[in-house]
CSV table of C-alpha atoms in Angstrom, one decimal:
chain,number,residue,atom,x,y,z
O,373,UNK,CA,102.0,98.1,122.3
O,374,UNK,CA,98.3,98.7,121.9
O,375,UNK,CA,97.0,97.5,118.5
O,376,UNK,CA,93.4,98.1,117.4
O,377,UNK,CA,91.7,96.0,114.7
O,378,UNK,CA,93.0,96.7,111.2
O,379,UNK,CA,90.4,98.0,108.7
O,380,UNK,CA,92.4,98.0,105.5
O,381,UNK,CA,94.0,94.5,105.4
O,382,UNK,CA,94.9,92.6,102.2
O,383,UNK,CA,93.0,89.2,102.2
O,384,UNK,CA,95.3,86.5,103.5
O,385,UNK,CA,95.4,84.4,100.4
O,386,UNK,CA,97.5,84.1,97.3
O,387,UNK,CA,94.9,85.9,95.3
O,388,UNK,CA,95.0,89.4,96.8
O,389,UNK,CA,92.3,92.0,96.4
O,390,UNK,CA,92.8,94.6,93.7
O,391,UNK,CA,90.6,97.2,95.3
O,392,UNK,CA,93.6,99.2,96.7
O,393,UNK,CA,95.4,99.3,93.4
O,394,UNK,CA,95.2,102.1,90.8
O,395,UNK,CA,93.2,101.4,87.6
O,396,UNK,CA,95.1,100.8,84.4
O,397,UNK,CA,95.2,103.8,82.1
O,398,UNK,CA,92.5,103.6,79.5
O,399,UNK,CA,90.4,101.0,81.3
O,400,UNK,CA,87.3,101.1,83.5
O,401,UNK,CA,88.0,97.9,85.4
O,402,UNK,CA,90.7,97.4,88.0
O,403,UNK,CA,93.3,94.9,86.8
O,404,UNK,CA,93.5,91.7,88.7
O,405,UNK,CA,96.3,91.1,91.2
O,406,UNK,CA,97.3,87.6,92.1
O,407,UNK,CA,100.2,85.9,93.8
O,408,UNK,CA,101.1,82.3,93.1
O,409,UNK,CA,104.0,80.3,94.6
O,410,UNK,CA,105.9,77.2,93.7
O,411,UNK,CA,104.8,74.1,95.7
O,412,UNK,CA,107.7,74.2,98.2
O,413,UNK,CA,107.9,78.0,98.7
O,414,UNK,CA,105.9,78.0,101.9
O,415,UNK,CA,107.7,75.0,103.4
O,416,UNK,CA,111.0,76.8,102.5
O,417,UNK,CA,109.9,79.9,104.5
O,418,UNK,CA,109.1,77.7,107.4
O,419,UNK,CA,112.3,75.8,107.3
O,420,UNK,CA,114.4,78.9,107.1
O,421,UNK,CA,112.4,80.7,109.8
O,422,UNK,CA,112.0,83.9,107.9
O,423,UNK,CA,109.7,86.2,106.0
O,424,UNK,CA,110.2,88.6,103.1
O,425,UNK,CA,109.4,92.2,102.3
O,426,UNK,CA,109.6,93.8,98.9
O,427,UNK,CA,108.7,97.1,97.2
O,428,UNK,CA,107.1,98.0,94.0
O,429,UNK,CA,107.5,101.7,93.1
O,430,UNK,CA,105.3,101.2,90.0
O,431,UNK,CA,102.2,100.4,92.3
O,432,UNK,CA,103.5,102.3,95.3
O,433,UNK,CA,103.2,99.3,97.6
O,434,UNK,CA,105.4,97.5,100.1
O,435,UNK,CA,104.5,93.8,100.5
O,436,UNK,CA,105.2,91.5,103.5
O,437,UNK,CA,105.2,87.8,102.7
O,438,UNK,CA,105.1,85.3,105.6
O,439,UNK,CA,103.2,82.3,106.9
O,440,UNK,CA,99.9,82.3,108.8
O,441,UNK,CA,99.5,80.0,111.8
O,442,UNK,CA,98.0,77.3,109.7
O,443,UNK,CA,101.0,77.3,107.4
O,444,UNK,CA,99.3,79.1,104.5
O,445,UNK,CA,100.8,82.1,102.8
O,446,UNK,CA,100.3,85.5,104.4
O,447,UNK,CA,100.3,88.5,102.1
O,448,UNK,CA,100.1,92.0,103.6
O,449,UNK,CA,100.5,95.3,101.8
O,450,UNK,CA,100.7,99.0,102.6
O,451,UNK,CA,100.8,102.1,100.4
O,452,UNK,CA,103.9,104.2,100.2
O,453,UNK,CA,104.2,106.3,97.0
O,454,UNK,CA,107.1,105.2,94.8
O,455,UNK,CA,108.7,103.1,97.6
O,456,UNK,CA,112.0,101.6,96.5
O,457,UNK,CA,115.1,101.0,98.7
O,458,UNK,CA,114.8,98.7,101.7
O,459,UNK,CA,117.2,97.9,104.6
O,460,UNK,CA,116.3,95.6,107.5
O,461,UNK,CA,118.4,95.9,110.7
O,462,UNK,CA,117.3,94.3,113.9
O,463,UNK,CA,113.8,95.6,114.6
O,464,UNK,CA,114.1,98.5,112.2
O,465,UNK,CA,113.1,98.7,108.5
O,466,UNK,CA,114.4,101.6,106.4
O,467,UNK,CA,112.5,102.4,103.2
O,468,UNK,CA,112.7,105.2,100.6
O,469,UNK,CA,109.7,106.7,99.0
O,470,UNK,CA,108.8,109.5,96.5
O,471,UNK,CA,110.2,112.3,98.6
O,472,UNK,CA,110.8,110.7,102.1
O,473,UNK,CA,113.0,108.2,103.8
O,474,UNK,CA,111.3,106.2,106.4
O,475,UNK,CA,112.3,104.3,109.5
O,476,UNK,CA,109.7,101.8,110.5
O,477,UNK,CA,110.0,100.0,113.9
O,478,UNK,CA,108.6,96.7,115.0
O,479,UNK,CA,106.3,97.7,117.8
O,480,UNK,CA,106.0,94.2,119.3
O,481,UNK,CA,108.1,92.8,122.1
O,482,UNK,CA,109.9,89.5,121.5
O,483,UNK,CA,107.3,86.7,121.7
O,484,UNK,CA,104.3,89.1,121.5
O,485,UNK,CA,101.6,88.3,118.9
O,486,UNK,CA,99.0,90.8,117.6
O,487,UNK,CA,96.1,89.4,115.7
O,488,UNK,CA,98.3,86.5,114.6
O,489,UNK,CA,101.3,88.8,113.5
O,490,UNK,CA,104.6,88.5,115.2
O,491,UNK,CA,106.0,91.8,113.8
O,492,UNK,CA,104.1,95.1,113.3
O,493,UNK,CA,106.2,97.7,111.5
O,494,UNK,CA,105.1,101.2,112.4
O,495,UNK,CA,106.4,104.4,110.7
O,496,UNK,CA,108.5,106.0,113.4
O,497,UNK,CA,110.7,108.6,111.7
O,498,UNK,CA,110.3,110.1,108.2
O,499,UNK,CA,112.8,112.5,106.7
O,500,UNK,CA,111.7,114.9,103.9
O,501,UNK,CA,114.4,114.6,101.2
O,502,UNK,CA,112.6,115.9,98.2
O,503,UNK,CA,112.3,113.8,95.1
O,504,UNK,CA,115.9,112.5,94.8
O,505,UNK,CA,115.1,109.2,93.2
O,506,UNK,CA,116.6,107.4,96.1
O,507,UNK,CA,117.5,103.8,95.3
O,508,UNK,CA,119.5,101.6,97.7
O,509,UNK,CA,119.5,102.4,101.5
O,510,UNK,CA,121.9,101.1,104.1
O,511,UNK,CA,122.7,101.6,107.8
O,512,UNK,CA,126.4,102.2,108.6
O,513,UNK,CA,127.9,100.7,111.6
O,514,UNK,CA,130.1,102.8,114.0
O,515,UNK,CA,133.5,103.3,112.6
O,516,UNK,CA,136.0,100.6,113.6
O,517,UNK,CA,139.4,101.5,115.2
O,518,UNK,CA,142.3,101.7,112.7
O,519,UNK,CA,143.9,98.4,111.8
O,520,UNK,CA,147.5,97.7,112.7
O,521,UNK,CA,150.1,96.8,110.1
O,522,UNK,CA,153.3,96.0,111.9
O,523,UNK,CA,153.9,99.1,114.1
O,524,UNK,CA,151.9,101.5,111.9
O,525,UNK,CA,148.2,102.3,112.0
O,526,UNK,CA,146.4,101.9,108.7
O,527,UNK,CA,143.5,104.4,108.5
O,528,UNK,CA,140.4,103.1,106.8
O,529,UNK,CA,140.0,104.3,103.2
O,530,UNK,CA,136.2,104.5,103.1
O,531,UNK,CA,134.9,107.9,103.9
O,532,UNK,CA,133.2,108.1,107.3
O,533,UNK,CA,130.2,110.0,108.5
O,534,UNK,CA,130.9,113.2,110.4
O,535,UNK,CA,127.6,113.7,112.2
O,536,UNK,CA,126.6,111.0,114.7
O,537,UNK,CA,123.1,112.6,114.9
O,538,UNK,CA,122.4,111.3,111.4
O,539,UNK,CA,122.0,107.8,112.7
O,540,UNK,CA,124.3,106.3,110.2
O,541,UNK,CA,121.9,106.2,107.2
O,542,UNK,CA,123.5,106.3,103.8
O,543,UNK,CA,121.5,106.2,100.5
O,544,UNK,CA,122.0,106.3,96.8
O,545,UNK,CA,121.0,109.8,95.6
O,546,UNK,CA,120.4,108.8,92.0
O,547,UNK,CA,119.3,112.2,90.9
O,548,UNK,CA,122.5,113.9,92.1
O,549,UNK,CA,124.8,110.9,91.2
O,550,UNK,CA,126.1,110.6,94.7
O,551,UNK,CA,125.8,108.8,98.0
O,552,UNK,CA,124.2,110.9,100.7
O,553,UNK,CA,123.1,111.0,104.3
O,554,UNK,CA,120.0,112.4,105.9
O,555,UNK,CA,120.0,115.8,107.6
O,556,UNK,CA,118.0,117.5,110.3
O,557,UNK,CA,117.8,120.8,108.4
O,558,UNK,CA,118.6,120.0,104.7
O,559,UNK,CA,117.3,117.7,102.1
O,560,UNK,CA,120.5,115.6,102.1
O,561,UNK,CA,124.2,115.8,102.8
O,562,UNK,CA,126.6,114.6,100.1
O,563,UNK,CA,128.7,111.7,101.3
O,564,UNK,CA,130.6,110.5,98.2
O,565,UNK,CA,130.5,110.8,94.4
O,566,UNK,CA,132.0,108.7,91.7
O,567,UNK,CA,135.4,110.0,90.3
O,568,UNK,CA,133.9,110.4,86.9
O,569,UNK,CA,131.2,112.8,88.1
O,570,UNK,CA,132.6,116.4,87.9
O,571,UNK,CA,129.9,118.1,90.0
O,572,UNK,CA,126.7,117.6,91.9
O,573,UNK,CA,123.8,118.3,89.7
O,574,UNK,CA,120.2,117.1,89.5
O,575,UNK,CA,120.8,115.4,86.2
O,576,UNK,CA,121.0,111.6,86.9
O,577,UNK,CA,124.2,111.5,84.9
O,578,UNK,CA,125.3,107.9,85.4
O,579,UNK,CA,122.2,106.3,87.1
O,580,UNK,CA,124.0,105.4,90.3
O,581,UNK,CA,121.7,102.8,91.9
O,582,UNK,CA,123.2,100.1,94.1
O,583,UNK,CA,125.2,100.1,97.3
O,584,UNK,CA,127.0,97.2,99.0
O,585,UNK,CA,128.3,97.2,102.5
O,586,UNK,CA,131.5,95.5,103.6
O,587,UNK,CA,132.7,95.3,107.2
O,588,UNK,CA,129.8,97.5,108.2
O,589,UNK,CA,130.8,100.4,105.9
O,590,UNK,CA,129.7,101.4,102.4
O,591,UNK,CA,132.2,99.9,99.9
O,592,UNK,CA,130.8,99.2,96.4
O,593,UNK,CA,128.4,100.9,94.1
O,594,UNK,CA,126.8,100.1,90.8
O,595,UNK,CA,126.0,102.5,88.0
O,596,UNK,CA,124.6,102.1,84.5
O,597,UNK,CA,127.4,104.1,83.0
O,598,UNK,CA,130.4,106.4,83.7
O,599,UNK,CA,128.8,109.2,81.8
O,600,UNK,CA,129.2,112.8,83.1
O,601,UNK,CA,126.3,114.5,81.2
O,602,UNK,CA,122.6,114.8,82.0
O,603,UNK,CA,120.9,111.4,81.4
O,604,UNK,CA,124.1,110.2,79.7
O,605,UNK,CA,123.5,106.7,81.0
O,606,UNK,CA,120.6,106.1,78.6
O,607,UNK,CA,123.1,105.7,75.7
O,608,UNK,CA,125.2,103.1,77.6
O,609,UNK,CA,122.6,100.7,78.8
O,610,UNK,CA,123.8,97.6,76.9
O,611,UNK,CA,127.4,97.4,78.2
O,612,UNK,CA,128.4,100.7,79.9
O,613,UNK,CA,127.6,99.5,83.5
O,614,UNK,CA,130.3,99.4,86.2
O,615,UNK,CA,131.1,98.6,89.8
O,616,UNK,CA,133.1,101.2,91.7
O,617,UNK,CA,135.1,100.5,94.9
O,618,UNK,CA,134.6,103.7,96.9
O,619,UNK,CA,137.7,103.0,99.0
O,620,UNK,CA,139.9,103.4,96.0
O,621,UNK,CA,137.7,105.4,93.6
O,622,UNK,CA,138.4,102.8,91.0
O,623,UNK,CA,136.0,101.0,88.6
O,624,UNK,CA,136.7,97.4,89.5
O,625,UNK,CA,134.2,95.9,87.0
O,626,UNK,CA,133.0,97.2,83.6
O,627,UNK,CA,131.1,96.0,80.6
O,628,UNK,CA,128.0,95.3,82.6
O,629,UNK,CA,124.4,95.9,81.4
O,630,UNK,CA,122.4,98.0,83.8
O,631,UNK,CA,123.8,96.4,87.0
O,632,UNK,CA,121.9,96.6,90.3
O,633,UNK,CA,121.9,95.5,93.9
O,634,UNK,CA,125.5,94.7,94.8
O,635,UNK,CA,125.8,92.8,98.0
O,636,UNK,CA,128.8,91.5,100.0
O,637,UNK,CA,128.0,88.0,101.2
O,638,UNK,CA,130.2,85.0,102.1
O,639,UNK,CA,133.3,86.8,101.0
O,640,UNK,CA,132.0,87.5,97.5
O,641,UNK,CA,130.6,90.6,95.8
O,642,UNK,CA,127.3,89.5,94.4
O,643,UNK,CA,125.2,91.6,92.0
O,644,UNK,CA,122.6,91.6,89.3
O,645,UNK,CA,123.5,92.1,85.6
O,646,UNK,CA,120.0,93.2,85.0
O,647,UNK,CA,120.2,94.0,81.3
O,648,UNK,CA,121.1,90.4,80.7
O,649,UNK,CA,119.0,88.7,83.3
O,650,UNK,CA,122.0,87.4,85.2
O,651,UNK,CA,122.6,86.8,88.9
O,652,UNK,CA,126.2,86.3,89.8
O,653,UNK,CA,129.3,87.7,91.4
O,654,UNK,CA,132.3,89.9,90.5
O,655,UNK,CA,135.7,88.1,90.6
O,656,UNK,CA,137.6,90.9,92.3
O,657,UNK,CA,141.0,89.6,91.2
O,658,UNK,CA,140.1,89.5,87.5
O,659,UNK,CA,137.5,92.2,87.4
O,660,UNK,CA,135.2,89.8,85.6
O,661,UNK,CA,131.5,89.2,86.2
O,662,UNK,CA,130.7,85.5,86.6
O,663,UNK,CA,127.1,84.6,85.9
O,664,UNK,CA,125.6,81.9,88.3
O,665,UNK,CA,121.9,81.9,87.1
O,666,UNK,CA,119.8,83.3,84.3
O,667,UNK,CA,116.5,84.8,85.6
O,668,UNK,CA,113.5,85.4,83.3
O,669,UNK,CA,113.0,89.0,84.1
O,670,UNK,CA,114.7,92.4,84.7
O,671,UNK,CA,116.5,91.9,88.0
O,672,UNK,CA,116.4,94.3,90.9
O,673,UNK,CA,116.6,93.5,94.6
O,674,UNK,CA,118.9,90.9,96.3
O,675,UNK,CA,119.0,89.5,99.8
O,676,UNK,CA,120.5,86.3,101.3
O,677,UNK,CA,119.8,83.7,103.9
O,678,UNK,CA,122.1,80.7,104.5
O,679,UNK,CA,122.8,78.9,101.1
O,680,UNK,CA,120.1,80.9,99.3
O,681,UNK,CA,119.7,84.2,97.5
O,682,UNK,CA,116.4,85.9,97.0
O,683,UNK,CA,116.1,88.1,93.9
O,684,UNK,CA,113.4,90.3,92.5
O,685,UNK,CA,112.4,90.1,88.8
O,686,UNK,CA,110.2,92.5,86.8
O,687,UNK,CA,108.6,92.7,83.4
O,688,UNK,CA,110.5,95.3,81.4
O,689,UNK,CA,108.6,98.4,80.5
O,690,UNK,CA,107.9,98.8,76.8
O,691,UNK,CA,110.0,101.9,76.3
O,692,UNK,CA,113.4,103.0,75.2
O,693,UNK,CA,114.9,102.4,78.7
O,694,UNK,CA,114.4,98.7,78.5
O,695,UNK,CA,114.3,98.0,74.8
O,696,UNK,CA,117.1,96.5,72.9
O,697,UNK,CA,118.8,94.8,75.8
O,698,UNK,CA,120.4,91.4,75.7
O,699,UNK,CA,117.6,90.2,78.1
O,700,UNK,CA,115.2,90.2,75.2
O,701,UNK,CA,117.4,88.0,73.1
O,702,UNK,CA,118.0,85.6,76.0
O,703,UNK,CA,114.3,85.3,76.7
O,704,UNK,CA,113.6,84.7,73.0
O,705,UNK,CA,116.3,82.0,72.7
O,706,UNK,CA,114.9,80.2,75.7
O,707,UNK,CA,111.4,80.6,74.5
O,708,UNK,CA,110.4,82.3,77.7
O,709,UNK,CA,108.5,85.5,78.7
O,710,UNK,CA,109.6,88.0,81.4
O,711,UNK,CA,107.9,87.6,84.8
O,712,UNK,CA,107.4,89.6,87.9
O,713,UNK,CA,108.0,88.1,91.3
O,714,UNK,CA,110.7,86.6,93.6
O,715,UNK,CA,113.1,83.8,92.8
O,716,UNK,CA,115.0,81.7,95.4
O,717,UNK,CA,118.4,80.6,94.1
O,718,UNK,CA,120.5,77.9,95.6
O,719,UNK,CA,124.1,79.3,95.8
O,720,UNK,CA,125.6,75.8,95.8
O,721,UNK,CA,124.1,74.8,92.4
O,722,UNK,CA,122.8,78.0,90.8
O,723,UNK,CA,119.4,76.4,90.5
O,724,UNK,CA,116.2,78.4,91.0
O,725,UNK,CA,114.5,76.2,93.6
O,726,UNK,CA,111.5,78.3,94.7
O,727,UNK,CA,109.5,81.2,93.3
O,728,UNK,CA,106.7,83.6,94.0
O,729,UNK,CA,105.0,84.9,90.8
O,730,UNK,CA,102.9,88.1,90.6
O,731,UNK,CA,100.2,88.6,88.0
O,732,UNK,CA,98.1,91.6,87.1
O,733,UNK,CA,98.6,95.3,87.9
O,734,UNK,CA,102.1,94.9,89.6
O,735,UNK,CA,104.8,94.4,87.0
O,736,UNK,CA,107.9,95.9,88.4
O,737,UNK,CA,109.7,95.4,91.7
O,738,UNK,CA,112.7,97.2,93.1
O,739,UNK,CA,114.1,95.8,96.4
O,740,UNK,CA,113.7,92.7,98.6
O,741,UNK,CA,114.8,92.0,102.2
O,742,UNK,CA,114.9,88.9,104.3
O,743,UNK,CA,113.3,89.3,107.8
O,744,UNK,CA,115.0,86.5,109.8
O,745,UNK,CA,113.1,85.1,112.8
O,746,UNK,CA,109.9,86.7,111.7
O,747,UNK,CA,107.0,84.4,110.7
O,748,UNK,CA,104.1,86.7,109.8
O,749,UNK,CA,104.9,90.4,109.5
O,750,UNK,CA,102.6,93.4,108.8
O,751,UNK,CA,102.8,97.1,108.8
O,752,UNK,CA,100.8,100.2,109.7
O,753,UNK,CA,100.2,102.6,106.9
O,754,UNK,CA,99.3,106.2,106.5
O,755,UNK,CA,96.2,106.0,104.4
O,756,UNK,CA,93.8,105.1,107.3
O,757,UNK,CA,93.5,106.2,110.9
O,758,UNK,CA,94.9,103.0,112.3
O,759,UNK,CA,98.2,104.8,112.9
O,760,UNK,CA,96.4,106.9,115.5
O,761,UNK,CA,95.5,103.8,117.5
O,762,UNK,CA,98.9,102.1,117.6
O,763,UNK,CA,100.7,103.3,120.7
O,764,UNK,CA,103.9,102.0,122.2
O,765,UNK,CA,105.5,103.1,125.5
O,766,UNK,CA,109.3,103.1,126.0
O,767,UNK,CA,111.0,101.9,129.2
O,768,UNK,CA,111.9,104.6,131.7
C-alpha cells in the first residue's frame, strides 16, 4: 500500500482539536472537545493488545482509540455523516451512515507500519441504501450443514440468505422494522421482520435496533416495543422493550426499557437495558433480565474481550424520547450526572474498572467495537483528497 502524508489528522493527545466539529446552535464559538481516561486505561489497552473504534451519529464521526509508540493515547477521527452500526471482522470494518453502508478494509499487510499506524482502514465498498436509519450491522457466516438428531436431520430454524453475492451482510432496518441485506440493484432486501409487525412500512413502528449473532447466524433482536403503528414505540419507552428469538419468532424477554446492543458471548445473551442504565444478561430459562452493572449514562454499543465488556454511554437528549426514564431517577438517587464515553466492565465482578470520558460537543455515541491485535489504527476519509493517494495492489 502507498500512503501519502495525512493532512487532516486529529492531534494525538487526549485533548482533541474541535476545528472539525460543527458549531453549537446559537453560538459563535466552536464547543470544546476533550477526551480524558482513567489512570489505567492505556495500560489496559496495552495488556489486552487491542484498540477500540466507536461512532457518534450526533457529530457524524468515527473515532479510533489506540496507543502511540510511546504508550500515550492515540485518538483518530474521520467524518461519516450519521455513522452508527459497526462490525469488525478480520481486516474488514463495516459501518452504517446516513444513507450508505460501508465496508472499510485495512490496507496494511501484517507487520507493516505507516506513519506509526499498524492499521489503515480505507473505504472500499459503499452501498447506497437510502435513509433507512440503519442501527446494528453484522456479517453472517456461511450456513452450516444441518445437525443430526439420531437418524434425522434437523434443519436450522434461522432464515438464511439466498444470494451469495450479497456478502453475508445483515443490518437492522429500523425505519422499516425489519432485518435486511444489501442489494446490487435495490436499496435493501428484507430478511426477517418481527411477528408483531403486520407489514413493511417506513414508519419505525417498534424501533427495532439491536442484533446478536449466535453460531455465526443472526439470532436475537432488541426492540423498544412490540407496537404495530407508526412511531408506536415512543409510548412504550419505560417498560415495553423486548428481546425476540428470530429462530422461533417468540419474545423471550419483555418489560425492558429501551434495550440495545444484544451480544452472545461466553454462552450468555448480554444486552443493555438503556432506559435504566443497566448492563446485564438475559436468563434464557426464566426470561428475566439480570443486571450486572449500573452505568451513569444512556447505554448503546457493546463489545467484548476476554473477561471484559466495553460499553458506550451517552448524555440523554433533553426531549420527550429520553425524558421520564428510570435512568433519571437512578442518577438522582446516586447523586450522579449522565456522562458520555466508554466504560470497561469486569465480567467477573461487575465493576467498572476503566473509563474514557468525552467532554464538549460530542454527547451521544452509538456503537463500539474491539479491534484485537491492532495497536494504533487510523482511517482514510472522504472529506479530503487523501483517498486519491492511497493505493493498494492485490496479488495476481
